[in-house]
Short mmCIF file of C-alpha atoms in Angstrom, two decimals:
data_model
loop_
_atom_site.label_atom_id
_atom_site.label_comp_id
_atom_site.label_asym_id
_atom_site.label_seq_id
_atom_site.Cartn_x
_atom_site.Cartn_y
_atom_site.Cartn_z
CA UNK A 1 -4.35 -24.21 -28.86
CA UNK A 2 -6.58 -27.10 -27.78
CA UNK A 3 -9.83 -25.68 -26.30
CA UNK A 4 -9.52 -27.79 -23.13
CA UNK A 5 -6.03 -26.54 -22.25
CA UNK A 6 -5.81 -24.00 -19.46
CA UNK A 7 -2.78 -22.01 -18.44
CA UNK A 8 -1.72 -20.01 -15.42
CA UNK A 9 1.47 -18.15 -14.52
CA UNK A 10 3.05 -17.98 -11.08
CA UNK A 11 5.49 -15.10 -10.65
CA UNK A 12 8.38 -15.69 -8.26
CA UNK A 13 10.91 -13.22 -6.90
CA UNK A 14 14.03 -13.93 -4.85
CA UNK A 15 14.90 -17.37 -6.19
CA UNK A 16 16.76 -18.48 -9.28
CA UNK A 17 15.34 -21.00 -11.72
CA UNK A 18 17.74 -23.62 -10.33
CA UNK A 19 16.65 -22.91 -6.75
CA UNK A 20 12.99 -23.19 -7.70
CA UNK A 21 13.56 -26.44 -9.57
CA UNK A 22 15.35 -27.89 -6.55
CA UNK A 23 12.41 -27.00 -4.31
CA UNK A 24 9.94 -28.54 -6.71
CA UNK A 25 12.07 -31.61 -7.46
CA UNK A 26 11.46 -33.77 -10.50
CA UNK A 27 7.77 -34.63 -9.96
CA UNK A 28 6.45 -31.85 -7.71
CA UNK A 29 2.73 -31.78 -8.26
CA UNK A 30 1.39 -35.30 -8.23
CA UNK A 31 -1.37 -34.08 -10.55
CA UNK A 32 -1.74 -35.60 -14.03
CA UNK A 33 -1.73 -33.51 -17.18
CA UNK A 34 -0.05 -30.47 -15.65
CA UNK A 35 3.29 -29.31 -17.03
CA UNK A 36 5.55 -26.54 -15.72
CA UNK A 37 7.96 -24.42 -17.75
CA UNK A 38 10.31 -21.63 -16.67
CA UNK A 39 10.64 -18.15 -18.16
CA UNK A 40 13.11 -15.61 -16.77
CA UNK A 41 11.76 -12.06 -16.87
CA UNK A 42 14.11 -10.16 -14.58
CA UNK A 43 13.76 -9.85 -11.66
CA UNK A 44 11.01 -12.44 -11.70
CA UNK A 45 10.99 -16.09 -12.69
CA UNK A 46 7.67 -17.09 -14.25
CA UNK A 47 6.36 -20.61 -13.84
CA UNK A 48 3.90 -21.33 -16.60
CA UNK A 49 1.49 -24.10 -15.76
CA UNK A 50 -0.35 -25.84 -18.56
CA UNK A 51 -3.18 -28.29 -17.92
CA UNK A 52 -5.44 -30.40 -20.10
CA UNK A 53 -7.81 -31.15 -17.24
CA UNK A 54 -10.29 -28.96 -15.37
CA UNK A 55 -9.26 -25.57 -13.97
CA UNK A 56 -9.64 -26.94 -10.46
CA UNK A 57 -6.67 -29.23 -11.12
CA UNK A 58 -4.64 -26.25 -12.27
CA UNK A 59 -5.53 -24.27 -9.17
CA UNK A 60 -4.54 -27.23 -7.03
CA UNK A 61 -1.21 -27.25 -8.81
CA UNK A 62 -0.79 -23.51 -8.13
CA UNK A 63 -1.40 -24.00 -4.43
CA UNK A 64 0.96 -26.96 -4.35
CA UNK A 65 3.74 -24.95 -5.99
CA UNK A 66 3.22 -21.96 -3.69
CA UNK A 67 3.58 -24.23 -0.67
CA UNK A 68 6.66 -25.98 -2.02
CA UNK A 69 8.42 -22.81 -3.22
CA UNK A 70 7.38 -20.70 -0.23
CA UNK A 71 4.68 -18.03 -0.22
CA UNK A 72 7.27 -15.39 0.65
CA UNK A 73 8.62 -15.81 -2.89
CA UNK A 74 5.33 -15.93 -4.83
CA UNK A 75 4.58 -12.32 -5.74
CA UNK A 76 1.62 -13.03 -8.05
CA UNK A 77 -0.30 -16.08 -9.22
CA UNK A 78 -2.06 -14.37 -12.10
CA UNK A 79 -0.38 -13.64 -15.43
CA UNK A 80 -2.54 -10.52 -15.84
CA UNK A 81 -1.58 -8.98 -12.47
CA UNK A 82 1.84 -7.42 -11.94
CA UNK A 83 3.67 -7.48 -8.63
CA UNK A 84 2.90 -3.81 -8.02
CA UNK A 85 -0.79 -4.36 -8.81
CA UNK A 86 -0.84 -7.23 -6.36
CA UNK A 87 0.71 -4.98 -3.70
CA UNK A 88 -1.94 -2.34 -4.30
CA UNK A 89 -4.70 -4.97 -4.11
CA UNK A 90 -3.29 -6.06 -0.75
CA UNK A 91 -3.30 -2.48 0.51
CA UNK A 92 -6.92 -2.11 -0.61
CA UNK A 93 -7.98 -5.34 1.06
CA UNK A 94 -6.20 -4.48 4.31
CA UNK A 95 -7.31 -0.83 4.09
CA UNK A 96 -3.83 0.48 4.87
CA UNK A 97 -1.63 3.25 3.48
CA UNK A 98 2.02 3.28 2.38
CA UNK A 99 4.82 5.79 1.91
CA UNK A 100 8.39 5.40 0.71
CA UNK A 101 11.84 6.85 1.35
CA UNK A 102 14.05 6.06 -1.63
CA UNK A 103 17.76 6.58 -2.06
CA UNK A 104 19.46 4.25 -4.57
CA UNK A 105 16.15 3.41 -6.28
CA UNK A 106 15.61 7.08 -7.07
CA UNK A 107 11.80 6.97 -7.16
CA UNK A 108 11.51 3.64 -8.97
CA UNK A 109 9.32 2.07 -6.27
CA UNK A 110 6.96 5.03 -6.35
CA UNK A 111 6.80 4.81 -10.15
CA UNK A 112 5.86 1.12 -9.99
CA UNK A 113 2.96 1.93 -7.68
CA UNK A 114 1.77 5.12 -9.39
CA UNK A 115 1.69 3.36 -12.77
CA UNK A 116 -1.50 1.77 -11.44
CA UNK A 117 -4.72 3.83 -11.66
CA UNK A 118 -6.26 4.54 -8.29
CA UNK A 119 -3.01 4.15 -6.37
CA UNK A 120 -3.51 7.52 -4.66
CA UNK A 121 -6.15 5.91 -2.44
CA UNK A 122 -3.42 4.08 -0.52
CA UNK A 123 -0.11 5.62 -1.59
CA UNK A 124 0.48 8.86 0.33
CA UNK A 125 3.82 9.91 -1.13
CA UNK A 126 7.57 9.43 -1.13
CA UNK A 127 10.81 11.24 -0.50
CA UNK A 128 13.75 10.57 -2.80
CA UNK A 129 16.53 11.35 -0.33
CA UNK A 130 19.52 10.72 -2.55
CA UNK A 131 21.99 12.90 -0.66
CA UNK A 132 22.98 12.61 2.98
CA UNK A 133 21.76 16.16 3.52
CA UNK A 134 18.27 15.29 2.31
CA UNK A 135 18.16 12.24 4.55
CA UNK A 136 18.97 14.45 7.52
CA UNK A 137 16.77 17.39 6.59
CA UNK A 138 13.71 15.69 5.12
CA UNK A 139 13.63 12.40 7.00
CA UNK A 140 15.22 13.50 10.26
CA UNK A 141 17.95 10.86 10.05
CA UNK A 142 20.51 11.53 12.78
CA UNK A 143 23.71 12.80 11.18
CA UNK A 144 25.72 10.70 13.64
CA UNK A 145 24.16 7.53 12.23
CA UNK A 146 25.38 8.45 8.77
CA UNK A 147 28.79 9.45 10.08
CA UNK A 148 29.27 6.33 12.18
CA UNK A 149 27.47 3.65 10.14
CA UNK A 150 27.42 5.14 6.65
CA UNK A 151 24.45 6.13 4.52
CA UNK A 152 24.18 2.54 3.32
CA UNK A 153 23.49 0.76 6.58
CA UNK A 154 20.82 -1.00 8.57
CA UNK A 155 20.47 1.86 11.01
CA UNK A 156 20.03 4.52 8.33
CA UNK A 157 17.48 2.39 6.44
CA UNK A 158 15.46 2.06 9.65
CA UNK A 159 15.71 5.78 10.35
CA UNK A 160 14.61 6.62 6.81
CA UNK A 161 11.53 4.42 7.16
CA UNK A 162 10.70 5.97 10.50
CA UNK A 163 11.07 9.47 9.04
CA UNK A 164 8.85 8.70 6.05
CA UNK A 165 6.11 7.23 8.21
CA UNK A 166 6.22 10.23 10.52
CA UNK A 167 6.08 12.73 7.65
CA UNK A 168 3.28 11.04 5.71
CA UNK A 169 1.37 9.53 8.65
CA UNK A 170 0.91 6.16 6.93
CA UNK A 171 0.29 2.69 8.27
CA UNK A 172 3.49 1.44 6.62
CA UNK A 173 6.65 3.12 5.35
CA UNK A 174 9.39 1.40 3.38
CA UNK A 175 12.88 2.73 2.69
CA UNK A 176 15.81 1.69 0.51
CA UNK A 177 19.43 2.76 0.67
CA UNK A 178 22.22 1.04 -1.20
CA UNK A 179 25.11 1.00 -3.65
CA UNK A 180 23.87 0.58 -7.21
CA UNK A 181 27.29 1.06 -8.80
CA UNK A 182 29.18 0.80 -10.97
CA UNK A 183 31.43 2.68 -8.52
CA UNK A 184 31.14 3.49 -4.84
CA UNK A 185 31.49 -0.01 -3.46
CA UNK A 186 34.03 -1.25 -0.93
CA UNK A 187 35.25 -4.56 0.46
CA UNK A 188 32.80 -4.23 3.34
CA UNK A 189 29.94 -2.94 1.21
CA UNK A 190 30.40 -4.01 -2.42
CA UNK A 191 28.23 -2.82 -5.30
CA UNK A 192 24.86 -4.52 -5.05
CA UNK A 193 24.58 -4.10 -1.27
CA UNK A 194 21.37 -2.45 -0.12
CA UNK A 195 19.15 -2.22 2.94
CA UNK A 196 15.38 -2.09 3.17
CA UNK A 197 13.75 -0.44 6.16
CA UNK A 198 10.18 -0.96 7.32
CA UNK A 199 8.21 1.10 9.83
CA UNK A 200 4.72 0.18 11.05
CA UNK A 201 2.73 -0.26 14.24
CA UNK A 202 4.73 -3.39 15.06
CA UNK A 203 7.99 -1.44 15.14
CA UNK A 204 10.90 -0.54 12.91
CA UNK A 205 13.08 -3.14 11.24
CA UNK A 206 15.63 -3.32 8.45
CA UNK A 207 16.99 -6.05 6.20
CA UNK A 208 20.23 -6.46 4.29
CA UNK A 209 20.32 -7.66 0.68
CA UNK A 210 23.07 -8.28 -1.84
CA UNK A 211 22.50 -8.54 -5.57
CA UNK A 212 25.65 -7.75 -7.57
CA UNK A 213 24.77 -6.76 -11.13
CA UNK A 214 24.48 -3.74 -13.41
CA UNK A 215 23.33 -0.44 -11.98
CA UNK A 216 19.84 -0.71 -13.45
CA UNK A 217 19.39 -4.30 -12.34
CA UNK A 218 20.49 -3.50 -8.79
CA UNK A 219 17.97 -0.67 -8.64
CA UNK A 220 15.18 -2.81 -10.06
CA UNK A 221 15.97 -5.71 -7.75
CA UNK A 222 16.05 -3.35 -4.76
CA UNK A 223 12.64 -1.91 -5.68
CA UNK A 224 11.16 -5.40 -5.86
CA UNK A 225 12.82 -6.42 -2.60
CA UNK A 226 11.36 -3.37 -0.86
CA UNK A 227 7.83 -4.16 -2.01
CA UNK A 228 8.28 -7.79 -1.07
CA UNK A 229 9.37 -6.82 2.44
CA UNK A 230 6.10 -4.90 2.71
CA UNK A 231 4.04 -7.83 1.38
CA UNK A 232 5.70 -10.38 3.63
CA UNK A 233 5.35 -8.13 6.66
CA UNK A 234 1.63 -7.63 6.08
CA UNK A 235 1.07 -11.40 5.83
CA UNK A 236 3.64 -12.27 8.51
CA UNK A 237 5.76 -14.31 6.08
CA UNK A 238 9.47 -14.74 6.67
CA UNK A 239 11.53 -12.13 4.81
CA UNK A 240 13.61 -13.68 2.01
CA UNK A 241 17.10 -12.18 1.86
#
């Protein structure tokens, strides 16, 4: 590699390569000697920037891309830092704590966070409430919500987040409930449907997502979506759905 060439990777979640390219258009940067290539590493799309000029030009290109794509989609702008590491860095900077209530993800979100050394400083714990009974007993979800709206619903996701925050006494709590498949879907709620709940000082909200795919990909996508809801909420970005 030429010694003057610098590279940087922007990691994007929630947009396809085609959607990103459309946002960037044919000549997005207006900066000479900077090229952009796409690499799909599910569930992220990596934009690899390569420059033959000074690093400042490359950083300018990074900022330009983040603005054009939307900061709510840019989950990391450093090839060495994973999405989960970025989340933990945000928690450290903001000095806040997090807990999770996981259903369809089965502990995957917690695993992403606890893979990082030192995560215990800001991650209090999680409840994997896979069954309806555990949602009711451990998270204090009203049984009537499950009966009337179903376990995979906006109301139950919100109640799960509220229950996790209450149990762990954290600044933020995030929940996920959904249908990972390959069975269990319906016309109203097909496989790939999931809800993310968020509880914090600003209130309790929930968001609906749909990503039809294999069971493992649905679970992985849902875990990423949950962490991105947290990130966007902390920075007051719009929530991509």
